[in-house]
């Protein structure tokens, strides 16, 4: 049970896919200007990694080693197509916001890395936990980055004004506060991720590389 729990907990902190393994950076930069998009992308990756790891684990003894990458791509592409169709059916406007980045889940190095490094060598249950843990670790960073970028860049959360009205000058805007438009640009996402990495290594010196 301790080993199983570490599969969930380690990616949330000391083995986070983004801040420690430095994987999945592209989507963290591209879609985190809005908190809603960050949450939906996180849920999408959670589904793809959880189900995908189980499928690859179940197939691990029948996949020829020479075509294992092709088999993994077929599995993840199928799951991503399902996610894309569901978004278009139930959240069309959001699907347009995410645009090609949903499709790019197929090439997300976190997913392919867990297929290759874990699911091919472990049973379905442990592979499921590993997929969920790494997806949660990925998702929590996206949500944190999306939270601060939307809050400081637009003054909203999930599209709802929380700092006041910048036109009518209510709330914080009445005392001179202005939205920081730089927060909505991709470079700022990298800076926010860098701050998270700095805080994480400050709290845990063992993560600092020699």
PDB file of C-alpha atoms in Angstrom:
ATOM      1  CA  UNK A   1       0.000   0.000   0.000  1.00  0.00           C
ATOM      2  CA  UNK A   2       2.874   2.375   0.741  1.00  0.00           C
ATOM      3  CA  UNK A   3       4.330   1.764  -2.715  1.00  0.00           C
ATOM      4  CA  UNK A   4       0.937   2.301  -4.290  1.00  0.00           C
ATOM      5  CA  UNK A   5       0.369   5.543  -2.410  1.00  0.00           C
ATOM      6  CA  UNK A   6       3.738   6.863  -3.574  1.00  0.00           C
ATOM      7  CA  UNK A   7       2.604   6.383  -7.172  1.00  0.00           C
ATOM      8  CA  UNK A   8      -0.051   9.019  -6.482  1.00  0.00           C
ATOM      9  CA  UNK A   9       1.805  11.308  -4.069  1.00  0.00           C
ATOM     10  CA  UNK A  10       5.325  11.515  -5.524  1.00  0.00           C
ATOM     11  CA  UNK A  11       4.283  13.212  -8.798  1.00  0.00           C
ATOM     12  CA  UNK A  12       2.417  15.839  -6.780  1.00  0.00           C
ATOM     13  CA  UNK A  13       5.576  17.022  -5.046  1.00  0.00           C
ATOM     14  CA  UNK A  14       9.091  15.600  -5.273  1.00  0.00           C
ATOM     15  CA  UNK A  15       8.734  13.990  -8.717  1.00  0.00           C
ATOM     16  CA  UNK A  16       6.384  16.411 -10.437  1.00  0.00           C
ATOM     17  CA  UNK A  17       6.337  15.930 -14.232  1.00  0.00           C
ATOM     18  CA  UNK A  18       6.630  19.659 -14.963  1.00  0.00           C
ATOM     19  CA  UNK A  19       8.758  21.118 -12.174  1.00  0.00           C
ATOM     20  CA  UNK A  20      11.104  18.159 -11.592  1.00  0.00           C
ATOM     21  CA  UNK A  21      11.088  16.095 -14.788  1.00  0.00           C
ATOM     22  CA  UNK A  22      10.591  19.229 -16.938  1.00  0.00           C
ATOM     23  CA  UNK A  23       8.033  17.528 -19.189  1.00  0.00           C
ATOM     24  CA  UNK A  24       4.819  18.898 -20.687  1.00  0.00           C
ATOM     25  CA  UNK A  25       6.075  22.476 -20.644  1.00  0.00           C
ATOM     26  CA  UNK A  26       4.484  23.422 -23.996  1.00  0.00           C
ATOM     27  CA  UNK A  27       0.874  23.118 -22.826  1.00  0.00           C
ATOM     28  CA  UNK A  28       1.752  24.823 -19.542  1.00  0.00           C
ATOM     29  CA  UNK A  29       2.837  27.841 -21.575  1.00  0.00           C
ATOM     30  CA  UNK A  30       0.117  27.783 -24.199  1.00  0.00           C
ATOM     31  CA  UNK A  31      -3.257  27.254 -22.527  1.00  0.00           C
ATOM     32  CA  UNK A  32      -2.890  28.608 -18.989  1.00  0.00           C
ATOM     33  CA  UNK A  33      -3.999  32.179 -19.690  1.00  0.00           C
ATOM     34  CA  UNK A  34      -7.474  31.071 -18.543  1.00  0.00           C
ATOM     35  CA  UNK A  35      -8.181  28.942 -15.484  1.00  0.00           C
ATOM     36  CA  UNK A  36     -11.068  27.120 -17.187  1.00  0.00           C
ATOM     37  CA  UNK A  37      -8.852  25.981 -20.056  1.00  0.00           C
ATOM     38  CA  UNK A  38      -6.213  24.822 -17.545  1.00  0.00           C
ATOM     39  CA  UNK A  39      -8.775  22.751 -15.645  1.00  0.00           C
ATOM     40  CA  UNK A  40     -10.233  21.166 -18.782  1.00  0.00           C
ATOM     41  CA  UNK A  41      -6.784  20.314 -20.135  1.00  0.00           C
ATOM     42  CA  UNK A  42      -5.875  18.769 -16.779  1.00  0.00           C
ATOM     43  CA  UNK A  43      -9.023  16.624 -16.772  1.00  0.00           C
ATOM     44  CA  UNK A  44      -8.370  15.593 -20.379  1.00  0.00           C
ATOM     45  CA  UNK A  45      -4.831  14.464 -19.587  1.00  0.00           C
ATOM     46  CA  UNK A  46      -6.107  12.716 -16.442  1.00  0.00           C
ATOM     47  CA  UNK A  47      -8.495  10.645 -18.572  1.00  0.00           C
ATOM     48  CA  UNK A  48      -5.940   9.884 -21.277  1.00  0.00           C
ATOM     49  CA  UNK A  49      -3.177   8.892 -18.868  1.00  0.00           C
ATOM     50  CA  UNK A  50      -5.361   6.876 -16.506  1.00  0.00           C
ATOM     51  CA  UNK A  51      -7.086   4.851 -19.224  1.00  0.00           C
ATOM     52  CA  UNK A  52      -4.055   4.759 -21.520  1.00  0.00           C
ATOM     53  CA  UNK A  53      -1.734   3.336 -18.871  1.00  0.00           C
ATOM     54  CA  UNK A  54      -4.230   0.564 -18.132  1.00  0.00           C
ATOM     55  CA  UNK A  55      -4.662  -0.317 -21.823  1.00  0.00           C
ATOM     56  CA  UNK A  56      -0.910  -0.423 -22.458  1.00  0.00           C
ATOM     57  CA  UNK A  57      -0.396  -2.522 -19.319  1.00  0.00           C
ATOM     58  CA  UNK A  58      -3.037  -5.031 -20.447  1.00  0.00           C
ATOM     59  CA  UNK A  59      -1.387  -5.239 -23.869  1.00  0.00           C
ATOM     60  CA  UNK A  60       2.215  -5.261 -22.655  1.00  0.00           C
ATOM     61  CA  UNK A  61       2.779  -8.979 -23.237  1.00  0.00           C
ATOM     62  CA  UNK A  62       1.406  -9.012 -26.774  1.00  0.00           C
ATOM     63  CA  UNK A  63       2.939  -5.824 -28.189  1.00  0.00           C
ATOM     64  CA  UNK A  64       6.084  -6.619 -30.238  1.00  0.00           C
ATOM     65  CA  UNK A  65       8.947  -4.485 -28.967  1.00  0.00           C
ATOM     66  CA  UNK A  66       9.745  -3.199 -32.456  1.00  0.00           C
ATOM     67  CA  UNK A  67       6.332  -1.547 -32.849  1.00  0.00           C
ATOM     68  CA  UNK A  68       5.604  -0.621 -29.236  1.00  0.00           C
ATOM     69  CA  UNK A  69       5.856   3.136 -29.927  1.00  0.00           C
ATOM     70  CA  UNK A  70       3.362   2.826 -32.782  1.00  0.00           C
ATOM     71  CA  UNK A  71       0.987   0.856 -30.549  1.00  0.00           C
ATOM     72  CA  UNK A  72       1.287   3.485 -27.820  1.00  0.00           C
ATOM     73  CA  UNK A  73       0.552   6.276 -30.292  1.00  0.00           C
ATOM     74  CA  UNK A  74      -2.548   4.453 -31.536  1.00  0.00           C
ATOM     75  CA  UNK A  75      -3.853   4.061 -27.982  1.00  0.00           C
ATOM     76  CA  UNK A  76      -3.248   7.681 -26.979  1.00  0.00           C
ATOM     77  CA  UNK A  77      -4.578   9.012 -30.303  1.00  0.00           C
ATOM     78  CA  UNK A  78      -7.817   7.056 -29.842  1.00  0.00           C
ATOM     79  CA  UNK A  79      -8.287   8.434 -26.341  1.00  0.00           C
ATOM     80  CA  UNK A  80      -7.502  11.988 -27.454  1.00  0.00           C
ATOM     81  CA  UNK A  81     -10.062  11.736 -30.271  1.00  0.00           C
ATOM     82  CA  UNK A  82     -12.671  10.719 -27.674  1.00  0.00           C
ATOM     83  CA  UNK A  83     -11.740  13.736 -25.526  1.00  0.00           C
ATOM     84  CA  UNK A  84     -11.869  16.070 -28.527  1.00  0.00           C
ATOM     85  CA  UNK A  85     -15.302  14.809 -29.620  1.00  0.00           C
ATOM     86  CA  UNK A  86     -16.701  15.146 -26.089  1.00  0.00           C
ATOM     87  CA  UNK A  87     -15.428  18.732 -25.841  1.00  0.00           C
ATOM     88  CA  UNK A  88     -16.911  19.636 -29.210  1.00  0.00           C
ATOM     89  CA  UNK A  89     -20.246  18.108 -28.210  1.00  0.00           C
ATOM     90  CA  UNK A  90     -20.572  19.621 -24.723  1.00  0.00           C
ATOM     91  CA  UNK A  91     -18.162  22.599 -24.582  1.00  0.00           C
ATOM     92  CA  UNK A  92     -17.726  23.805 -28.131  1.00  0.00           C
ATOM     93  CA  UNK A  93     -16.497  27.311 -27.309  1.00  0.00           C
ATOM     94  CA  UNK A  94     -13.912  25.913 -24.923  1.00  0.00           C
ATOM     95  CA  UNK A  95     -12.838  23.345 -27.517  1.00  0.00           C
ATOM     96  CA  UNK A  96     -12.129  26.235 -29.885  1.00  0.00           C
ATOM     97  CA  UNK A  97     -10.091  27.961 -27.183  1.00  0.00           C
ATOM     98  CA  UNK A  98      -7.993  24.843 -26.622  1.00  0.00           C
ATOM     99  CA  UNK A  99      -7.819  24.354 -30.397  1.00  0.00           C
ATOM    100  CA  UNK A 100      -4.888  22.213 -31.537  1.00  0.00           C
ATOM    101  CA  UNK A 101      -3.559  21.757 -28.011  1.00  0.00           C
ATOM    102  CA  UNK A 102      -6.040  18.959 -27.319  1.00  0.00           C
ATOM    103  CA  UNK A 103      -4.671  17.087 -30.319  1.00  0.00           C
ATOM    104  CA  UNK A 104      -1.144  17.743 -29.123  1.00  0.00           C
ATOM    105  CA  UNK A 105      -1.880  15.630 -26.036  1.00  0.00           C
ATOM    106  CA  UNK A 106      -0.933  12.780 -28.379  1.00  0.00           C
ATOM    107  CA  UNK A 107       2.672  13.983 -28.378  1.00  0.00           C
ATOM    108  CA  UNK A 108       2.758  14.962 -24.693  1.00  0.00           C
ATOM    109  CA  UNK A 109       6.047  13.517 -23.479  1.00  0.00           C
ATOM    110  CA  UNK A 110       4.621  12.833 -20.010  1.00  0.00           C
ATOM    111  CA  UNK A 111       2.094  10.369 -21.434  1.00  0.00           C
ATOM    112  CA  UNK A 112       4.488   8.583 -23.770  1.00  0.00           C
ATOM    113  CA  UNK A 113       7.106   8.527 -21.030  1.00  0.00           C
ATOM    114  CA  UNK A 114       4.793   6.817 -18.533  1.00  0.00           C
ATOM    115  CA  UNK A 115       3.648   4.312 -21.153  1.00  0.00           C
ATOM    116  CA  UNK A 116       7.254   3.431 -21.911  1.00  0.00           C
ATOM    117  CA  UNK A 117       8.750   3.633 -18.430  1.00  0.00           C
ATOM    118  CA  UNK A 118       5.950   2.187 -16.313  1.00  0.00           C
ATOM    119  CA  UNK A 119       2.903   0.703 -18.038  1.00  0.00           C
ATOM    120  CA  UNK A 120       4.967  -1.686 -20.185  1.00  0.00           C
ATOM    121  CA  UNK A 121       6.497  -3.216 -17.069  1.00  0.00           C
ATOM    122  CA  UNK A 122       3.711  -3.214 -14.478  1.00  0.00           C
ATOM    123  CA  UNK A 123       0.207  -4.526 -13.909  1.00  0.00           C
ATOM    124  CA  UNK A 124      -3.002  -2.614 -14.705  1.00  0.00           C
ATOM    125  CA  UNK A 125      -3.746  -1.398 -11.164  1.00  0.00           C
ATOM    126  CA  UNK A 126      -0.300   0.069 -10.486  1.00  0.00           C
ATOM    127  CA  UNK A 127      -0.221   1.482 -14.008  1.00  0.00           C
ATOM    128  CA  UNK A 128      -3.565   3.173 -13.382  1.00  0.00           C
ATOM    129  CA  UNK A 129      -2.281   4.742 -10.161  1.00  0.00           C
ATOM    130  CA  UNK A 130       0.893   5.884 -11.904  1.00  0.00           C
ATOM    131  CA  UNK A 131      -1.120   7.491 -14.701  1.00  0.00           C
ATOM    132  CA  UNK A 132      -3.477   9.235 -12.288  1.00  0.00           C
ATOM    133  CA  UNK A 133      -0.618  10.435 -10.082  1.00  0.00           C
ATOM    134  CA  UNK A 134       1.395  11.920 -12.932  1.00  0.00           C
ATOM    135  CA  UNK A 135      -1.704  13.487 -14.503  1.00  0.00           C
ATOM    136  CA  UNK A 136      -2.596  15.095 -11.165  1.00  0.00           C
ATOM    137  CA  UNK A 137       0.955  16.375 -10.782  1.00  0.00           C
ATOM    138  CA  UNK A 138       0.765  17.853 -14.265  1.00  0.00           C
ATOM    139  CA  UNK A 139      -2.712  19.247 -13.690  1.00  0.00           C
ATOM    140  CA  UNK A 140      -2.000  20.940 -10.380  1.00  0.00           C
ATOM    141  CA  UNK A 141       0.780  22.999 -11.972  1.00  0.00           C
ATOM    142  CA  UNK A 142      -1.502  23.997 -14.867  1.00  0.00           C
ATOM    143  CA  UNK A 143      -4.224  25.058 -12.436  1.00  0.00           C
ATOM    144  CA  UNK A 144      -1.818  27.092 -10.283  1.00  0.00           C
ATOM    145  CA  UNK A 145      -0.345  28.841 -13.321  1.00  0.00           C
ATOM    146  CA  UNK A 146      -3.795  29.418 -14.834  1.00  0.00           C
ATOM    147  CA  UNK A 147      -5.109  30.802 -11.539  1.00  0.00           C
ATOM    148  CA  UNK A 148      -2.455  33.502 -11.224  1.00  0.00           C
ATOM    149  CA  UNK A 149      -2.300  34.355 -14.919  1.00  0.00           C
ATOM    150  CA  UNK A 150      -6.057  34.906 -15.232  1.00  0.00           C
ATOM    151  CA  UNK A 151      -6.377  36.649 -11.856  1.00  0.00           C
ATOM    152  CA  UNK A 152      -3.529  39.103 -12.387  1.00  0.00           C
ATOM    153  CA  UNK A 153      -3.891  39.390 -16.156  1.00  0.00           C
ATOM    154  CA  UNK A 154      -7.673  39.772 -16.472  1.00  0.00           C
ATOM    155  CA  UNK A 155      -8.923  40.292 -12.923  1.00  0.00           C
ATOM    156  CA  UNK A 156     -11.214  37.283 -13.292  1.00  0.00           C
ATOM    157  CA  UNK A 157     -11.403  33.608 -12.303  1.00  0.00           C
ATOM    158  CA  UNK A 158     -13.308  31.222 -14.562  1.00  0.00           C
ATOM    159  CA  UNK A 159     -14.455  34.339 -16.395  1.00  0.00           C
ATOM    160  CA  UNK A 160     -16.040  35.848 -13.274  1.00  0.00           C
ATOM    161  CA  UNK A 161     -14.740  39.302 -12.178  1.00  0.00           C
ATOM    162  CA  UNK A 162     -13.236  39.038  -8.698  1.00  0.00           C
ATOM    163  CA  UNK A 163     -11.203  42.235  -8.407  1.00  0.00           C
ATOM    164  CA  UNK A 164     -13.936  44.632  -9.477  1.00  0.00           C
ATOM    165  CA  UNK A 165     -14.855  46.344 -12.731  1.00  0.00           C
ATOM    166  CA  UNK A 166     -11.903  47.932 -14.575  1.00  0.00           C
ATOM    167  CA  UNK A 167     -14.273  50.108 -16.643  1.00  0.00           C
ATOM    168  CA  UNK A 168     -16.414  51.405 -13.785  1.00  0.00           C
ATOM    169  CA  UNK A 169     -13.369  51.486 -11.489  1.00  0.00           C
ATOM    170  CA  UNK A 170     -14.885  49.453  -8.673  1.00  0.00           C
ATOM    171  CA  UNK A 171     -13.157  47.105  -6.216  1.00  0.00           C
ATOM    172  CA  UNK A 172      -9.359  47.174  -6.385  1.00  0.00           C
ATOM    173  CA  UNK A 173      -9.525  49.262  -9.534  1.00  0.00           C
ATOM    174  CA  UNK A 174     -10.947  52.146  -7.484  1.00  0.00           C
ATOM    175  CA  UNK A 175      -7.603  52.507  -5.676  1.00  0.00           C
ATOM    176  CA  UNK A 176      -5.521  52.490  -8.855  1.00  0.00           C
ATOM    177  CA  UNK A 177      -4.976  48.780  -9.493  1.00  0.00           C
ATOM    178  CA  UNK A 178      -4.547  47.816 -13.160  1.00  0.00           C
ATOM    179  CA  UNK A 179      -4.479  44.398 -14.806  1.00  0.00           C
ATOM    180  CA  UNK A 180      -1.053  43.182 -15.856  1.00  0.00           C
ATOM    181  CA  UNK A 181      -1.483  42.301 -19.529  1.00  0.00           C
ATOM    182  CA  UNK A 182       1.974  40.706 -19.555  1.00  0.00           C
ATOM    183  CA  UNK A 183       0.501  37.865 -17.475  1.00  0.00           C
ATOM    184  CA  UNK A 184      -1.538  36.784 -20.506  1.00  0.00           C
ATOM    185  CA  UNK A 185       1.546  36.297 -22.662  1.00  0.00           C
ATOM    186  CA  UNK A 186       3.268  32.908 -22.893  1.00  0.00           C
ATOM    187  CA  UNK A 187       6.620  34.092 -21.444  1.00  0.00           C
ATOM    188  CA  UNK A 188       4.867  34.893 -18.168  1.00  0.00           C
ATOM    189  CA  UNK A 189       3.723  31.283 -17.874  1.00  0.00           C
ATOM    190  CA  UNK A 190       7.360  30.234 -17.979  1.00  0.00           C
ATOM    191  CA  UNK A 191       8.201  32.776 -15.296  1.00  0.00           C
ATOM    192  CA  UNK A 192       5.363  31.518 -13.055  1.00  0.00           C
ATOM    193  CA  UNK A 193       6.535  27.918 -13.522  1.00  0.00           C
ATOM    194  CA  UNK A 194      10.055  29.078 -12.666  1.00  0.00           C
ATOM    195  CA  UNK A 195       8.776  30.665  -9.433  1.00  0.00           C
ATOM    196  CA  UNK A 196       7.012  27.404  -8.520  1.00  0.00           C
ATOM    197  CA  UNK A 197      10.254  25.480  -9.163  1.00  0.00           C
ATOM    198  CA  UNK A 198      12.164  27.961  -6.981  1.00  0.00           C
ATOM    199  CA  UNK A 199       9.646  27.644  -4.117  1.00  0.00           C
ATOM    200  CA  UNK A 200       9.679  23.855  -4.388  1.00  0.00           C
ATOM    201  CA  UNK A 201      13.467  23.623  -4.212  1.00  0.00           C
ATOM    202  CA  UNK A 202      13.609  26.184  -1.418  1.00  0.00           C
ATOM    203  CA  UNK A 203      11.351  23.973   0.689  1.00  0.00           C
ATOM    204  CA  UNK A 204      13.168  20.744  -0.240  1.00  0.00           C
ATOM    205  CA  UNK A 205      16.930  21.197  -0.597  1.00  0.00           C
ATOM    206  CA  UNK A 206      17.300  17.592  -1.808  1.00  0.00           C
ATOM    207  CA  UNK A 207      15.777  18.637  -5.134  1.00  0.00           C
ATOM    208  CA  UNK A 208      18.614  21.075  -5.853  1.00  0.00           C
ATOM    209  CA  UNK A 209      20.985  19.596  -8.434  1.00  0.00           C
ATOM    210  CA  UNK A 210      24.720  19.631  -7.734  1.00  0.00           C
TER     211      UNK A 210
END
